Coordinates of C-alpha atoms and ligand atoms in Angstrom, one line a residue:
M1 CA -15.0 -87.1 44.3
A2 CA -14.1 -83.7 45.9
N3 CA -15.8 -81.3 48.0
V4 CA -14.9 -77.7 48.7
T5 CA -16.8 -75.5 51.1
L6 CA -17.0 -71.9 50.6
K7 CA -17.8 -69.9 53.7
L8 CA -18.9 -66.3 53.5
P9 CA -20.4 -64.1 56.4
G10 CA -24.2 -65.5 56.5
H11 CA -24.0 -67.8 53.7
Q12 CA -21.8 -71.0 52.8
Y13 CA -22.0 -73.5 50.1
D14 CA -20.4 -76.7 48.7
I15 CA -18.6 -77.2 45.4
R16 CA -19.0 -80.8 44.7
V17 CA -16.7 -82.4 41.9
E18 CA -17.6 -85.9 40.9
P19 CA -17.7 -87.8 37.4
G20 CA -21.6 -88.4 37.5
A21 CA -22.7 -85.6 39.4
L22 CA -25.7 -84.7 37.6
L23 CA -27.4 -88.0 38.5
Q24 CA -27.2 -87.1 42.1
M25 CA -27.7 -83.7 41.8
G26 CA -31.4 -83.5 42.8
S27 CA -30.8 -84.9 46.3
W28 CA -28.0 -82.7 46.8
V29 CA -30.5 -80.0 45.7
R30 CA -32.9 -81.0 47.9
A31 CA -30.7 -80.7 51.1
V32 CA -30.1 -77.3 50.3
A33 CA -33.1 -75.9 48.8
P34 CA -36.1 -78.4 49.7
H35 CA -39.5 -77.3 47.9
A36 CA -42.1 -78.7 45.8
Q37 CA -41.0 -76.8 42.6
A38 CA -37.6 -76.3 40.9
A39 CA -36.6 -74.8 37.7
L40 CA -33.9 -76.3 35.4
I41 CA -32.4 -73.6 32.8
A42 CA -29.9 -75.4 30.2
D43 CA -28.1 -74.3 27.3
A44 CA -29.8 -75.5 24.6
A45 CA -27.0 -77.0 22.8
I46 CA -26.5 -79.6 25.5
E47 CA -29.9 -80.1 26.7
V48 CA -30.1 -83.4 25.0
T49 CA -27.0 -84.8 26.0
H50 CA -26.8 -83.7 29.6
G51 CA -30.1 -82.0 30.6
S52 CA -31.9 -85.5 30.6
K53 CA -29.7 -86.4 33.5
A54 CA -30.1 -83.5 35.5
L55 CA -34.0 -83.4 34.8
A56 CA -34.3 -87.3 35.8
S57 CA -32.3 -86.7 39.2
L58 CA -34.6 -83.6 40.3
R59 CA -37.7 -85.4 39.4
A60 CA -36.3 -88.5 41.4
A61 CA -35.7 -86.0 44.3
G62 CA -39.4 -85.1 44.2
Y63 CA -39.3 -81.7 42.3
D64 CA -42.1 -80.5 40.1
V65 CA -39.5 -79.1 37.5
V66 CA -40.1 -76.3 35.2
T67 CA -37.5 -76.4 32.2
A68 CA -36.3 -74.2 29.7
T69 CA -33.4 -73.5 27.4
M70 CA -31.5 -70.5 26.3
P71 CA -29.6 -70.1 23.2
S72 CA -25.8 -70.7 23.3
G73 CA -23.2 -68.3 22.8
E74 CA -22.0 -64.9 24.3
E75 CA -24.4 -63.0 22.0
H76 CA -27.1 -64.3 23.9
K77 CA -26.1 -63.4 27.4
T78 CA -28.6 -60.4 27.2
L79 CA -31.2 -58.9 29.0
D80 CA -33.6 -60.1 26.5
T81 CA -32.5 -63.5 27.2
A82 CA -33.4 -62.7 30.6
R83 CA -36.7 -61.7 30.1
Q84 CA -37.5 -64.7 27.9
L85 CA -36.5 -66.8 30.8
Y86 CA -38.5 -65.1 33.6
E87 CA -41.6 -65.9 31.7
P88 CA -42.3 -69.8 32.3
L89 CA -41.3 -68.8 35.8
L90 CA -44.0 -66.4 36.1
Q91 CA -46.4 -68.9 34.1
R92 CA -46.0 -71.4 36.4
R93 CA -45.9 -69.2 39.5
L94 CA -42.4 -70.6 41.0
D95 CA -42.2 -68.9 44.1
R96 CA -39.3 -67.5 46.1
K97 CA -38.3 -70.8 47.6
A98 CA -38.0 -72.7 44.6
P99 CA -34.3 -73.2 43.3
I100 CA -33.3 -72.2 40.2
I101 CA -30.5 -74.5 38.4
A102 CA -28.2 -73.3 35.5
L103 CA -27.1 -76.1 33.4
G104 CA -24.4 -75.0 31.0
G105 CA -21.0 -73.0 30.5
G106 CA -20.3 -69.5 31.7
V107 CA -22.7 -68.0 29.9
T108 CA -25.7 -69.9 30.7
G109 CA -24.2 -69.7 34.6
D110 CA -24.1 -66.1 34.3
T111 CA -27.6 -65.2 32.5
V112 CA -29.5 -67.8 34.7
G113 CA -27.8 -66.6 37.9
F114 CA -28.9 -63.2 36.9
V115 CA -32.2 -64.3 36.5
A116 CA -32.3 -66.2 40.0
A117 CA -31.1 -63.0 41.5
T118 CA -33.8 -60.8 40.0
Y119 CA -36.8 -62.9 40.2
L120 CA -38.9 -62.2 42.9
R121 CA -35.9 -60.4 44.5
G122 CA -33.8 -63.4 44.3
V123 CA -34.3 -67.2 44.6
P124 CA -31.9 -70.2 45.5
F125 CA -29.5 -70.8 42.6
I126 CA -27.9 -73.9 41.8
Q127 CA -24.8 -74.1 39.1
C128 CA -24.3 -77.1 37.6
P129 CA -21.3 -76.0 35.2
T130 CA -20.4 -77.9 32.1
T131 CA -17.4 -76.2 30.5
L132 CA -13.9 -76.2 31.8
L133 CA -14.0 -72.7 32.4
A134 CA -17.4 -72.4 34.0
M135 CA -16.0 -75.4 36.6
V136 CA -12.8 -73.7 37.6
D137 CA -13.8 -69.8 37.6
A138 CA -17.5 -68.7 36.6
S139 CA -19.8 -70.9 38.6
V140 CA -18.1 -70.1 41.9
G141 CA -18.1 -66.7 43.3
G142 CA -21.4 -65.5 42.7
K143 CA -20.8 -63.0 40.0
V144 CA -23.8 -63.0 37.9
G145 CA -24.9 -60.9 35.1
V146 CA -25.2 -59.9 31.6
D147 CA -23.7 -58.1 28.6
V148 CA -25.1 -54.6 27.1
P149 CA -24.0 -53.2 23.9
Q150 CA -21.6 -50.6 26.0
G151 CA -19.8 -53.6 27.2
K152 CA -19.6 -57.1 28.9
N153 CA -21.2 -57.9 32.2
L154 CA -22.0 -54.3 32.6
I155 CA -25.5 -55.4 34.1
G156 CA -25.3 -57.6 37.3
A157 CA -25.4 -58.8 40.8
F158 CA -23.9 -60.9 43.4
H159 CA -25.9 -63.6 44.2
Q160 CA -23.9 -66.7 45.7
P161 CA -25.3 -70.0 44.7
H162 CA -26.6 -72.4 47.2
L163 CA -25.0 -75.5 45.5
V164 CA -22.3 -75.8 42.9
A165 CA -22.5 -79.7 41.3
I166 CA -19.6 -80.4 39.1
D167 CA -19.9 -83.1 36.7
T168 CA -16.6 -83.7 35.1
E169 CA -18.2 -86.4 32.8
T170 CA -19.9 -83.5 30.9
L171 CA -16.3 -82.6 29.8
T172 CA -16.2 -85.5 27.3
T173 CA -18.7 -83.8 25.1
L174 CA -17.1 -80.6 25.3
P175 CA -15.2 -79.1 21.7
P176 CA -11.4 -79.5 22.5
R177 CA -11.0 -75.4 21.7
E178 CA -13.5 -75.1 24.8
L179 CA -11.0 -77.4 26.9
R180 CA -8.3 -75.3 25.9
C181 CA -10.1 -72.1 26.8
G182 CA -10.8 -73.3 30.6
L183 CA -7.1 -74.2 30.9
A184 CA -6.2 -70.6 30.2
E185 CA -7.9 -69.8 33.4
C186 CA -6.1 -72.7 35.2
V187 CA -3.0 -71.2 34.0
K188 CA -4.2 -68.1 35.5
H189 CA -4.7 -69.4 38.9
G190 CA -1.2 -70.8 38.8
V191 CA 0.4 -67.7 37.8
I192 CA -1.4 -65.6 40.6
R193 CA -1.4 -67.9 43.3
D194 CA 0.1 -71.3 43.0
E195 CA 3.3 -72.2 41.5
A196 CA 2.9 -76.1 42.1
L197 CA -0.5 -75.7 40.2
F198 CA 1.1 -74.1 37.6
E199 CA 3.9 -77.0 37.4
W200 CA 1.4 -79.8 37.9
I201 CA -0.5 -78.2 34.4
G202 CA 2.7 -79.0 32.6
N203 CA 3.4 -82.1 34.1
K204 CA -0.3 -83.7 33.4
L205 CA -1.2 -81.9 30.3
Q206 CA -1.5 -84.9 28.1
N207 CA -3.9 -86.8 30.8
I208 CA -6.0 -83.6 30.9
L209 CA -6.4 -83.2 27.0
Q210 CA -7.1 -87.1 27.2
L211 CA -9.9 -86.7 29.6
D212 CA -8.4 -88.8 32.2
A213 CA -11.3 -88.8 34.9
H214 CA -9.0 -88.8 37.7
T215 CA -6.8 -86.2 36.6
L216 CA -9.9 -83.9 35.4
V217 CA -11.3 -84.2 39.1
E218 CA -8.0 -83.1 40.6
L219 CA -7.7 -80.1 38.0
V220 CA -11.0 -79.0 38.6
A221 CA -10.9 -79.4 42.7
W222 CA -7.4 -77.7 42.8
N223 CA -8.7 -74.6 40.8
V224 CA -11.9 -74.4 42.9
R225 CA -9.9 -74.3 46.1
I226 CA -8.1 -71.5 44.8
K227 CA -10.9 -69.4 43.6
A228 CA -12.9 -70.1 46.7
N229 CA -10.3 -68.8 48.9
V230 CA -9.9 -65.8 46.8
V231 CA -13.6 -65.2 47.1
M232 CA -13.7 -66.0 50.8
A233 CA -11.0 -63.3 51.4
D234 CA -12.8 -60.7 49.6
E235 CA -16.2 -61.4 48.2
K236 CA -17.0 -58.2 46.6
E237 CA -13.8 -57.3 45.1
S238 CA -12.7 -54.7 47.0
G239 CA -9.1 -55.9 47.1
E240 CA -7.5 -59.1 46.2
R241 CA -10.7 -60.7 44.3
A242 CA -9.1 -58.0 41.7
H243 CA -6.2 -60.7 41.2
L244 CA -8.4 -62.9 39.2
N245 CA -8.3 -60.4 36.6
F246 CA -5.0 -61.3 35.7
G247 CA -4.8 -61.1 31.7
H248 CA -8.6 -59.6 31.6
T249 CA -8.1 -55.9 31.2
F250 CA -6.1 -56.7 27.8
G251 CA -8.4 -59.5 27.2
H252 CA -11.7 -57.9 27.3
A253 CA -10.2 -55.5 25.2
I254 CA -9.6 -58.2 22.6
E255 CA -12.9 -59.7 22.8
S256 CA -14.9 -56.0 22.7
T257 CA -12.9 -54.9 19.7
T258 CA -13.3 -58.4 17.6
G259 CA -17.1 -58.5 18.6
Y260 CA -16.7 -61.8 20.6
S261 CA -16.3 -63.9 17.8
A262 CA -12.7 -63.9 16.3
F263 CA -11.3 -65.1 19.9
H264 CA -13.3 -67.2 22.6
H265 CA -12.8 -65.9 26.2
G266 CA -10.0 -67.9 27.0
E267 CA -7.7 -67.3 23.9
A268 CA -8.6 -63.5 24.4
I269 CA -7.4 -64.1 28.3
S270 CA -4.4 -66.1 26.9
L271 CA -3.3 -63.2 24.9
G272 CA -3.9 -60.8 27.6
M273 CA -1.7 -62.8 30.1
V274 CA 1.2 -62.7 27.8
A275 CA 0.9 -59.3 27.1
A276 CA 0.5 -58.6 31.0
A277 CA 3.6 -60.6 31.7
R278 CA 5.6 -58.7 28.9
L279 CA 4.6 -55.5 30.4
A280 CA 5.7 -56.9 33.8
V281 CA 9.2 -57.7 32.6
S282 CA 9.4 -54.5 30.9
L283 CA 8.8 -52.5 33.7
N284 CA 11.2 -54.7 36.2
R285 CA 8.4 -55.8 38.1
C286 CA 9.6 -59.7 37.4
A287 CA 12.0 -61.9 35.9
A288 CA 12.0 -62.5 32.0
T289 CA 11.6 -66.5 32.8
V290 CA 8.4 -65.7 34.4
A291 CA 6.8 -64.4 31.2
Q292 CA 8.7 -66.8 29.3
R293 CA 7.3 -69.9 31.2
I294 CA 3.9 -68.3 30.9
E295 CA 4.3 -68.5 26.9
S296 CA 5.5 -72.0 26.9
R297 CA 3.0 -72.9 29.1
L298 CA 0.0 -71.5 26.9
Q299 CA 1.8 -72.8 23.6
A300 CA 1.9 -76.4 25.0
I301 CA -1.7 -76.2 25.7
G302 CA -2.4 -74.9 22.2
L303 CA -3.6 -71.4 23.3
P304 CA -2.4 -68.4 21.4
T305 CA 0.6 -66.0 22.3
G306 CA 0.2 -63.9 19.9
A307 CA -2.1 -62.8 16.8
A308 CA -1.9 -61.5 13.3
N309 CA -5.6 -60.8 13.2
L310 CA -5.8 -58.3 16.2
P311 CA -7.0 -54.9 15.9
P312 CA -4.4 -52.0 15.8
T313 CA -2.8 -51.1 19.3
S314 CA -4.6 -47.7 19.1
T315 CA -8.3 -49.2 18.9
L316 CA -7.3 -51.9 21.7
M317 CA -6.0 -49.1 23.7
D318 CA -9.1 -47.0 23.6
A319 CA -11.3 -50.5 24.8
M320 CA -8.9 -51.0 27.2
F321 CA -9.5 -47.7 28.9
A322 CA -13.2 -47.8 28.4
D323 CA -13.2 -51.2 30.7
K324 CA -15.6 -50.9 33.5
K325 CA -12.7 -51.7 35.9
V326 CA -10.8 -48.4 35.1
A327 CA -11.0 -46.3 38.1
G328 CA -11.0 -42.4 37.5
G329 CA -9.2 -42.7 34.2
K330 CA -6.4 -44.9 35.9
L331 CA -5.8 -48.3 34.6
R332 CA -5.4 -51.1 37.3
L333 CA -3.4 -54.0 36.2
V334 CA -2.6 -57.3 37.6
L335 CA 1.2 -57.7 37.0
P336 CA 3.0 -61.0 37.9
T337 CA 6.0 -60.3 40.4
R338 CA 7.2 -64.1 40.3
M339 CA 5.4 -67.4 39.5
G340 CA 2.4 -67.9 41.9
A341 CA 1.9 -63.9 42.7
V342 CA 1.0 -60.6 41.4
D343 CA 0.7 -57.0 42.2
L344 CA -2.1 -54.2 41.3
V345 CA -0.4 -51.6 39.4
S346 CA -1.9 -48.3 38.4
D347 CA 1.0 -46.6 37.5
A348 CA 2.0 -48.5 34.3
P349 CA 3.1 -46.0 31.4
A350 CA 1.2 -45.6 28.5
D351 CA 4.0 -46.3 26.5
A352 CA 4.9 -49.8 27.9
I353 CA 1.5 -50.6 27.6
V354 CA 1.3 -49.7 23.9
A355 CA 4.6 -51.7 23.6
A356 CA 2.8 -54.6 25.3
W357 CA 0.1 -54.6 22.7
D358 CA 2.4 -54.2 19.9
S359 CA 4.4 -57.2 21.0
L360 CA 1.2 -59.4 20.2
H361 CA 1.0 -58.3 16.8
A362 CA 4.8 -59.6 15.8
Ligands
NAD1 P1 -20.1 -71.0 27.2 O1 -21.1 -71.0 28.0 O2 -20.4 -69.8 26.0 O3 -19.7 -72.0 26.5 C1 -18.8 -72.3 25.4 C2 -19.4 -73.5 24.4 O4 -19.4 -74.5 24.7 C3 -20.8 -73.0 24.2 O5 -20.9 -73.1 22.7 C4 -21.8 -74.1 24.8 O6 -22.9 -74.5 24.1 C5 -20.7 -75.1 24.8 N1 -21.1 -76.4 25.8 C6 -21.0 -76.2 27.1 N2 -20.8 -77.0 28.0 C7 -20.9 -77.8 27.0 C8 -20.5 -79.4 26.8 N3 -20.1 -79.9 28.1 N4 -20.3 -80.4 25.8 C9 -20.5 -79.6 24.6 N5 -20.7 -78.3 24.4 C10 -20.3 -77.4 25.3 O7 -18.6 -70.4 27.4 P2 -17.8 -70.4 28.6 O8 -16.4 -70.4 28.0 O9 -18.2 -71.5 29.6 O10 -18.1 -69.1 29.6 C11 -17.7 -67.9 29.1 C12 -18.3 -66.9 30.0 O11 -18.3 -66.8 31.1 C13 -18.2 -65.5 29.2 O12 -19.6 -64.7 29.4 C14 -17.6 -64.9 30.9 O13 -17.8 -63.5 30.9 C15 -18.2 -65.7 32.2 N6 -17.4 -65.8 33.2 C16 -17.9 -65.4 34.2 C17 -17.2 -65.4 35.6 C18 -17.9 -65.2 36.7 O14 -17.1 -65.2 37.9 N7 -19.0 -65.0 36.7 C19 -16.0 -66.0 35.4 C20 -15.2 -66.2 34.3 C21 -16.0 -66.1 33.1

């Protein structure tokens, strides 16, 4: 097992990575949020496979548990879902010391985290991520929120959890496509911070894809350490936390113009990282070999590095400039300088960005 402590001014929490963690999660929750009641809110698709373990463990730790589920899928990361989730909490008069536990992928964690941030102006929140993407990225760092028709994650809050309990055994039921999507974020961490991780993913790829228990703990813990270090340095994204957006400004444009359905988040990020790396090469900001290494790693994982069914470049450009991270009409892009290091770039010429988009259509 591995444990990473994320320390912020006035708040710190553990991120515990362990096969079988769900069976012990109740006692871990009791140590950080002791109370009579708790709420367990799970992704409906995994309630049966993994929810029963979490529920039994919370009950064994003495909690009177209010349970609820939310439907799976990005289309349900909405204020409507949040509104429905408040109902059982209000009905059972959950008070502000009762922890709310999210069990599921990033969609569940973001939505339930938003509920925990806003119910009674904020109650203790526990993340139990069950996708690789949520384990290595979404569950760590306290960003919670929902989507609105105008865009993704536009309504939200910073609400740090009291604990992140990661049961790597839950990955055994994850569809392979979702596992690959999580690996896109791991590649991202390698590119922005850690060449050794980038290489290790290549060397251990077969063990990862075969779900070797020891390798999965190492993979998740290594990525969690990187994410936690970035968050500790810049909790509210006034500086280096923005590095985590490598590939995301391009990726979000792909997701929003394709209705969040044609490409899963990790696939859109994979395409976005390829575009960003090619842009960096065209601006002489990094060597061509950096972009080539990123592309071949993504291809080996089975992630897309180009797609025939992307919307036209002009549509993608419009969506890119509508992103919430565009400040005063200026795009702030995260571009690699070498493997393991990136820069924030606000002066990339539009024609170079257009060329990067065009290259994905090829
Ligand atoms: P997701 O939550 O939709 O999960 C993907 C699919 O896997 C769903 O169909 C889900 O039902 C299923 N699933 C989950 N766990 C499973 C398991 N163990 N076995 C079988 N099926 C399982 O998507 P995701 O990729 O986990 O997360 C994407 C979301 O995360 C996006 O909304 C994105 O914006 C958000 N995100 C947030 C942050 C953050 O800092 N808050 C960071 C990155 C991404």
